[in-house]
CSV table of C-alpha atoms and ligand atoms in Angstrom, one decimal:
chain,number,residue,atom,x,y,z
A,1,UNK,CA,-134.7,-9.6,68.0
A,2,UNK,CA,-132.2,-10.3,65.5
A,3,UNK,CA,-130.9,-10.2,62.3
A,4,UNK,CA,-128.9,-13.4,62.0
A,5,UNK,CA,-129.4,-15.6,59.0
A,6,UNK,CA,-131.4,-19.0,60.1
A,7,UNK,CA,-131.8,-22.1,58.4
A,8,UNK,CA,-135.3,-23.7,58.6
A,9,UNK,CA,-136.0,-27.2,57.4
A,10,UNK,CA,-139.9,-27.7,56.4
A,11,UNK,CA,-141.9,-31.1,55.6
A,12,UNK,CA,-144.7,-31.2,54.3
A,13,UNK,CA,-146.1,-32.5,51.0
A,14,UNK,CA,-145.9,-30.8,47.8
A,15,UNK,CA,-149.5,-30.4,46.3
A,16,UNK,CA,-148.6,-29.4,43.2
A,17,UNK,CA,-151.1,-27.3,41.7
A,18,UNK,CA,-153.6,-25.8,45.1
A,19,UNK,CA,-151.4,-23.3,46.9
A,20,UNK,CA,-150.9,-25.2,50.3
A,21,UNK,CA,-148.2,-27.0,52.0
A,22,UNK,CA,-144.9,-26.6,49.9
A,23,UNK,CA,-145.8,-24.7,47.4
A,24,UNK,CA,-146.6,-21.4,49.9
A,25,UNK,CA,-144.3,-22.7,52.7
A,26,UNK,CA,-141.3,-22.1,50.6
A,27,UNK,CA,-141.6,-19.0,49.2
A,28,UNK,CA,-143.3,-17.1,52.4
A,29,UNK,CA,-140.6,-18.6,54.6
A,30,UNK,CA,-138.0,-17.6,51.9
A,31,UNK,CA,-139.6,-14.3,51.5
A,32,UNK,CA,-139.5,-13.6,55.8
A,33,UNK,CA,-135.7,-13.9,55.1
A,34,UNK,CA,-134.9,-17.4,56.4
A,35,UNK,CA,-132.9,-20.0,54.4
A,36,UNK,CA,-135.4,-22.3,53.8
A,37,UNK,CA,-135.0,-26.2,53.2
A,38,UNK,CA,-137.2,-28.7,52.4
A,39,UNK,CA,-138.6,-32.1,53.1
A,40,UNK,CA,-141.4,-33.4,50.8
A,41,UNK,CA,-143.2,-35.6,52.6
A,42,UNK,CA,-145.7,-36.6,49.6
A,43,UNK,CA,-146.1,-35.6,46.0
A,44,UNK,CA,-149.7,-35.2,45.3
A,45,UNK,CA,-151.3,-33.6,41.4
A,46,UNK,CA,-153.1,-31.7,43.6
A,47,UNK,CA,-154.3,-31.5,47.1
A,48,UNK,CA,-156.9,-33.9,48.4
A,49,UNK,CA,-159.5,-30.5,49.1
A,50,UNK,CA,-162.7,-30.7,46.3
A,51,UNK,CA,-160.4,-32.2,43.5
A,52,UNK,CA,-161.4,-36.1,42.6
A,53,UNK,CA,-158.9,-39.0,41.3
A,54,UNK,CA,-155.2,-36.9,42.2
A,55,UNK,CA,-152.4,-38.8,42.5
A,56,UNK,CA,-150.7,-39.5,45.7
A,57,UNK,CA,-146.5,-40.8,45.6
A,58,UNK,CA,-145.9,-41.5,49.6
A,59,UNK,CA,-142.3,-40.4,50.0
A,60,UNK,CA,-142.0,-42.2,53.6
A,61,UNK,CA,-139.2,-44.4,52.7
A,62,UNK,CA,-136.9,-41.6,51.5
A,63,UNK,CA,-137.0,-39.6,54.4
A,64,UNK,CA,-134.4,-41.5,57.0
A,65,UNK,CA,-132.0,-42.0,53.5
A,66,UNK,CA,-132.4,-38.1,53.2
A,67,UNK,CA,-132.3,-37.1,57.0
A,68,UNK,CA,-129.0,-39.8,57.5
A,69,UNK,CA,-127.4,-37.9,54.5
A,70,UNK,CA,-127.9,-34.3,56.0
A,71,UNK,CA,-126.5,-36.0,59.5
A,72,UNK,CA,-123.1,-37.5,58.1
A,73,UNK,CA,-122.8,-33.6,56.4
A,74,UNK,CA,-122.9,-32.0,59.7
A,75,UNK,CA,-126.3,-30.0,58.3
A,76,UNK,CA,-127.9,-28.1,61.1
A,77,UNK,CA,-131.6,-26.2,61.1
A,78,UNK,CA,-132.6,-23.3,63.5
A,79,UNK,CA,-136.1,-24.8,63.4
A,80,UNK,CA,-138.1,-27.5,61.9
A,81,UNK,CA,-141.7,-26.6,61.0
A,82,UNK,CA,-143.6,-29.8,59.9
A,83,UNK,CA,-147.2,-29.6,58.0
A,84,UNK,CA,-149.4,-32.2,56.2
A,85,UNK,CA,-147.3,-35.5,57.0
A,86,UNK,CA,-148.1,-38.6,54.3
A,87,UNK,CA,-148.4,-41.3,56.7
A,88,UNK,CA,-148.1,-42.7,60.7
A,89,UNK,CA,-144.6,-43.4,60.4
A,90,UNK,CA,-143.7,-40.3,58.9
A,91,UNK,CA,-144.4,-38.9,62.5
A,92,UNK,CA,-141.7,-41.0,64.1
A,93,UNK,CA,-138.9,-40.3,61.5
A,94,UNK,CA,-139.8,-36.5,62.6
A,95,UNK,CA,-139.6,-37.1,65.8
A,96,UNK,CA,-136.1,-39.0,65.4
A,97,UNK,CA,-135.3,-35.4,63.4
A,98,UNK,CA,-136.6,-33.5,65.9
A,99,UNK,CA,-133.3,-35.4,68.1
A,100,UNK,CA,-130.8,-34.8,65.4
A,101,UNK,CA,-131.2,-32.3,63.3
A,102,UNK,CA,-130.7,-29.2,65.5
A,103,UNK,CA,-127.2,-27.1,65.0
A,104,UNK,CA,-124.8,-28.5,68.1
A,105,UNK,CA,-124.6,-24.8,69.6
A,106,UNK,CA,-128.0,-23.2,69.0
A,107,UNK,CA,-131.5,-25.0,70.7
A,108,UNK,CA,-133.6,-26.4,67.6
A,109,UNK,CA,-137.3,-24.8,67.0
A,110,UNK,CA,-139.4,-27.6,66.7
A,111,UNK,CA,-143.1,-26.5,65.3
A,112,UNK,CA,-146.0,-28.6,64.3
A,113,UNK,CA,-149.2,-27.6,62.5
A,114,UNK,CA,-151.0,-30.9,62.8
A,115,UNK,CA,-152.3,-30.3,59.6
A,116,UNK,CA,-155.3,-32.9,59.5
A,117,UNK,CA,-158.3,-31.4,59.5
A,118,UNK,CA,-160.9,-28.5,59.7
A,119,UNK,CA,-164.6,-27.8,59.5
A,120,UNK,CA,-165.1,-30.4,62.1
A,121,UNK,CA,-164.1,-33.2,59.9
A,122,UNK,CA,-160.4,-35.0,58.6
A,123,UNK,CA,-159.1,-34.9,55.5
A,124,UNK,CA,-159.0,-37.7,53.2
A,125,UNK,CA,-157.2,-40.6,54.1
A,126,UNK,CA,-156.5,-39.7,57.6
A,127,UNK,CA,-157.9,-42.2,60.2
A,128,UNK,CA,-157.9,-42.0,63.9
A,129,UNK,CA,-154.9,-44.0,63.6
A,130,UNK,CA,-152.9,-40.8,62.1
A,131,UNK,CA,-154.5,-38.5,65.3
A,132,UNK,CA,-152.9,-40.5,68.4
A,133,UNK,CA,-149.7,-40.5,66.0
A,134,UNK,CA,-150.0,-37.2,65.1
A,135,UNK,CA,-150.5,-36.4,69.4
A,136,UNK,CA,-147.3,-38.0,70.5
A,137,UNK,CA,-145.8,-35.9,67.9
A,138,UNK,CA,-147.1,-32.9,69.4
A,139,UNK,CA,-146.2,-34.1,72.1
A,140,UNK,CA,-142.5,-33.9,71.2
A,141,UNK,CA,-142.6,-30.3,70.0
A,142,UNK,CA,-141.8,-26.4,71.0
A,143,UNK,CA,-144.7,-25.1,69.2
A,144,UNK,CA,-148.1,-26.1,68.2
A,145,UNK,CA,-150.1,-24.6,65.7
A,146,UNK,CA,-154.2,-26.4,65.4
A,147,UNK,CA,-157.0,-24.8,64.5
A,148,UNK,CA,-160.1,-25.7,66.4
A,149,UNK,CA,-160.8,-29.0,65.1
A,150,UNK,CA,-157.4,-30.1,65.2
A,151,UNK,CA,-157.3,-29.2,68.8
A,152,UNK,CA,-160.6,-31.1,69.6
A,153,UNK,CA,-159.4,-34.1,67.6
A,154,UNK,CA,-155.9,-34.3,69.8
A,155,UNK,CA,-157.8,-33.2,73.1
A,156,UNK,CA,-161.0,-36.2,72.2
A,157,UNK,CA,-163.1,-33.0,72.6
A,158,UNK,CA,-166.1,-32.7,71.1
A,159,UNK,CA,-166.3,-30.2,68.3
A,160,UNK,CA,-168.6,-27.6,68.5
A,161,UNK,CA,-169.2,-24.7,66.0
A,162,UNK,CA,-170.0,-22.2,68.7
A,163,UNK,CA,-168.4,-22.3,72.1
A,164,UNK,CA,-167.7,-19.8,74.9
A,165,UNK,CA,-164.1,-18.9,76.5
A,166,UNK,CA,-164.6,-21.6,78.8
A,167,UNK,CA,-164.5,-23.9,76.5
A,168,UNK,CA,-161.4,-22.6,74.6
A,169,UNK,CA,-159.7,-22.5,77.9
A,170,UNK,CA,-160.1,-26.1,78.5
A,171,UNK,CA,-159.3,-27.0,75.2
A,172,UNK,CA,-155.8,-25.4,75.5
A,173,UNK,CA,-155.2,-27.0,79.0
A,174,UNK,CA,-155.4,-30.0,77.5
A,175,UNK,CA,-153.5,-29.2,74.3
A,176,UNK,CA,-151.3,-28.0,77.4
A,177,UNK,CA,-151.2,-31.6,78.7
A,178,UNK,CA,-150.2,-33.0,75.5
A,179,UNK,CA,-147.0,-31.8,76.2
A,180,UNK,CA,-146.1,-28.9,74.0
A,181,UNK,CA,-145.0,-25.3,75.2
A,182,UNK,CA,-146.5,-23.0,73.3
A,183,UNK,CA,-149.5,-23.8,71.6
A,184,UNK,CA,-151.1,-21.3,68.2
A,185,UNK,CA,-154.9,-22.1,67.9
A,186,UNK,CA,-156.5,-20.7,64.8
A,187,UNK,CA,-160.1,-20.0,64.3
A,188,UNK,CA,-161.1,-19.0,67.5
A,189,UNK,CA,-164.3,-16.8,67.3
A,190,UNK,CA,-167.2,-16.1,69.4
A,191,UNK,CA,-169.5,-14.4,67.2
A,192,UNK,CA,-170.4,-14.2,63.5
A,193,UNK,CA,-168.2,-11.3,62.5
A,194,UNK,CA,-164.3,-12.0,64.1
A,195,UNK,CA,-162.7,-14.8,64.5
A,196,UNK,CA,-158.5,-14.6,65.8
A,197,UNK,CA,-155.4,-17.1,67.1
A,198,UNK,CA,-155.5,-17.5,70.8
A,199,UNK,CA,-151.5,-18.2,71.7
A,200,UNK,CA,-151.1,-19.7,74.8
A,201,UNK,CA,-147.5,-19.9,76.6
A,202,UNK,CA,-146.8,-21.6,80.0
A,203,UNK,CA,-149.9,-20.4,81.2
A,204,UNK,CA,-150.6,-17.0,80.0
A,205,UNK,CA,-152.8,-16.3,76.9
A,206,UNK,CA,-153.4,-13.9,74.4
A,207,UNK,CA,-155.9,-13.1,71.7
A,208,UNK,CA,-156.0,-11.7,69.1
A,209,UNK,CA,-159.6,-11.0,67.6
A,210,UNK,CA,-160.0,-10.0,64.0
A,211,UNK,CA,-162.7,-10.1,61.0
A,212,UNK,CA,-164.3,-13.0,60.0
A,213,UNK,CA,-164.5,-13.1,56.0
A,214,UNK,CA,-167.7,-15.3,55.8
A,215,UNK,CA,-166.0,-17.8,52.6
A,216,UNK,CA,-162.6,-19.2,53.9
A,217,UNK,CA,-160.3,-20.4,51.5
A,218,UNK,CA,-158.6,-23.5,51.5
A,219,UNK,CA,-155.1,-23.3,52.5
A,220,UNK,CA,-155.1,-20.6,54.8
A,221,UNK,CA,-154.0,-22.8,57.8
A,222,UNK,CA,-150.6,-23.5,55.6
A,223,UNK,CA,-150.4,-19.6,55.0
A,224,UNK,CA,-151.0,-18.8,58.4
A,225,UNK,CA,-148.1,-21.3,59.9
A,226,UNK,CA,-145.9,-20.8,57.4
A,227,UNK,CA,-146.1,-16.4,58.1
A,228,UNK,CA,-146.2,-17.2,61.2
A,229,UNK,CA,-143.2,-19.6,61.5
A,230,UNK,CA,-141.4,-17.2,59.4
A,231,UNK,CA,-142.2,-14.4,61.7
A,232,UNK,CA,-141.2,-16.2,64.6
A,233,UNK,CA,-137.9,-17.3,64.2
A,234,UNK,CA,-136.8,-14.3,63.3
A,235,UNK,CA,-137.6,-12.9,66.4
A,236,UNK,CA,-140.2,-10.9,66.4
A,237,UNK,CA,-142.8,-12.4,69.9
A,238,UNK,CA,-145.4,-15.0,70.0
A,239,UNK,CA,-148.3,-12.4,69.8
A,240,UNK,CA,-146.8,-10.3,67.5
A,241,UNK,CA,-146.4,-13.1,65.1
A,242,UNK,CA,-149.8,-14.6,65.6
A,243,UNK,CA,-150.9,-10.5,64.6
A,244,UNK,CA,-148.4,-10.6,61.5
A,245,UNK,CA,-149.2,-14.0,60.2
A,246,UNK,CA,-153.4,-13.3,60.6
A,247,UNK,CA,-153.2,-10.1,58.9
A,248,UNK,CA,-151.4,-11.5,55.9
A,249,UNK,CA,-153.8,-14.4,55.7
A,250,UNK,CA,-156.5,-12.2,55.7
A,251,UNK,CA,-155.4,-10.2,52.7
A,252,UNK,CA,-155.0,-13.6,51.0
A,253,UNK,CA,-158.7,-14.3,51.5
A,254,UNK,CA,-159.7,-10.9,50.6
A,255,UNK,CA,-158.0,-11.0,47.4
A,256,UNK,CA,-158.7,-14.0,46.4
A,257,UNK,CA,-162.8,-13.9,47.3
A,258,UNK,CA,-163.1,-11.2,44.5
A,259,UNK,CA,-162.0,-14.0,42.4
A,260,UNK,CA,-164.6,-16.2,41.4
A,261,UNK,CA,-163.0,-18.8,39.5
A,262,UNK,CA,-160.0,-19.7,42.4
A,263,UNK,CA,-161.5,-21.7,44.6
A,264,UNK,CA,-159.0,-24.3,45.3
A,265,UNK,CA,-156.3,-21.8,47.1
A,266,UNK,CA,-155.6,-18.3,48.4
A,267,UNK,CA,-153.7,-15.9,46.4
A,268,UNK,CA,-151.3,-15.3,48.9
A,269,UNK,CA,-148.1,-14.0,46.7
A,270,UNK,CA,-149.1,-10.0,46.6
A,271,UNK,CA,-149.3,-9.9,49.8
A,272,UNK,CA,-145.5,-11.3,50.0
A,273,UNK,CA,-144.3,-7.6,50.3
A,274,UNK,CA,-146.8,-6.1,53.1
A,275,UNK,CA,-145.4,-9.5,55.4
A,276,UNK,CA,-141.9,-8.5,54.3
A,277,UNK,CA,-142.7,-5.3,55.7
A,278,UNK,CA,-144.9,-6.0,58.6
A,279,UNK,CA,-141.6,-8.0,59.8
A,280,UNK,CA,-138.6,-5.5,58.9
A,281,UNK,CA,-140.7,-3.3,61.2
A,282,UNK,CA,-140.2,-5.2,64.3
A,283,UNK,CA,-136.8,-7.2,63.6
B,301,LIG,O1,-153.8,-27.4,53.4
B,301,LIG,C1,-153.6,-28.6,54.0
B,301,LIG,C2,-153.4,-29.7,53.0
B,301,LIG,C3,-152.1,-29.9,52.7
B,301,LIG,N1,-151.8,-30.9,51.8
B,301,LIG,C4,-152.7,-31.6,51.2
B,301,LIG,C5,-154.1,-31.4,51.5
B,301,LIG,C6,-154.4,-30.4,52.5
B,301,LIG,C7,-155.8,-30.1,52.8
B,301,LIG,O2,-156.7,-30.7,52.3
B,301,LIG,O3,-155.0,-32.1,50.9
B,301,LIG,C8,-152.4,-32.7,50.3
């Protein structure tokens, strides 16, 4: 554990009304205690989740100008969490970030939430295309962070909505064989009342099993990875995070099912000060 002040870089798009990606990246990451920089990978009017006829700006081709610039300043990150990416190519100029845009003396964190998918089925606009780029990706990072269907998509499983530990095991071997370390799956429940994040590292797994609201929200894998990110690299454990970061996303569902009209996000910013706390308790 420790209290040094990092510097995390984050790309993703910036919906920007929905409460996902950027707009609940920044200030959760911010509010863990981590400088937080970021990388819009998109601008969208909103996010691509039950609204019709948003707009959609694809930042792709000023993302090597802005990368370049940070390299000839000497800028550094601790980590570099990426979420919803705009485009194939936007994979590769992470990867080539992933190679450069670590501090000289201190290893780089390199997280992905492949941020593609859920309820068995991918977002708008993505095409299988955008999976086998978004699996070399994975490929090339520390951390991992799918939920179930994500995880089938890169694994060419098929998805089921109920499964057994067996299955879940296998899923995460081959999530394993992808090539990344550590790997966060979301969503992982065997009955109707819990669900919980399975972290497997090198190996070894851990669950942690907790209750199922029935209505999800959308957003909550952004929330999740972005507490949990936050959590992380400041040093509190895998498991411990994966606790912290579920916890705080389930207060954002519970708050925000009481409210009838907010469907299109969670309500994640009064719960910024029981994370802040949850975390001062173990750093
Ligand atoms: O929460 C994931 C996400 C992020 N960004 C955009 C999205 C979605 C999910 O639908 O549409 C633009």
């Amino acid at each position: 554990m420790s209290n040094e002040y990092k510097r995390v870089l984050t790309v993703q798009d910036i919906s920007c009304v929905g409460q996902c990606s950027l707009t609940v990246a920044l200030p959760i990451l911010s509010a863990c205690g981590l400088e937080t920089c970021v990388l819009p990978s998109a601008v969208l009017s909103t996010h691509t989740g039950g609204f019709s006829n948003y707009t959609f700006r694809d930042l792709t081709d000023d993302m090597e100008p802005i990368m370049n610039h940070w390299i000839s300043e000497k800028i550094g990150f601790d980590a570099i969490y990426t979420g919803y990416l705009g485009s194939e190519r936007q994979t590769d100029i992470v990867k080539k970030m992933f190679e450069s845009l670590g501090k000289p003396d201190t290893g780089l964190l390199k997280a992905v939430d492949p941020a593609m998918a859920d309820n068995g089925r991918l977002y708008p606009g993505f095409d299988s295309g955008f999976v086998d780029a978004m699996k070399r990706l994975c490929a090339s990072a520390d951390i991992i962070l799918p939920n179930i269907t994500e995880a089938c998509l890169l694994t060419d499983t098929g998805y089921r909505t109920e499964y057994d530990e067996d299955y879940v095991k296998k899923l995460c071997e081959k999530l394993s064989a992808l090539g990344a370390k550590k790997i966060v799956l979301t969503g992982v429940g065997y009955n109707n009342e819990t669900t919980g994040v399975l972290v497997c590292d090198d190996g070894t797994s851990d669950y942690y099993c907790h209750r199922k609201i029935s209505k999800g929200c959308h957003g909550t894998g952004d929330i999740f990875a972005s507490a949990f990110i936050g959590s992380y690299v400041r040093g509190v454990s895998l498991i411990e995070s994966a606790k912290i970061a579920a916890d705080f996303t389930v207060g954002c569902i519970e708050r925000t099912i009481k409210d009838k009209n907010h469907w299109y996000g969670a309500e994640f910013e009064q719960g910024l000060g029981d994370l802040i706390g949850a975390i001062s308790e173990k750093v």
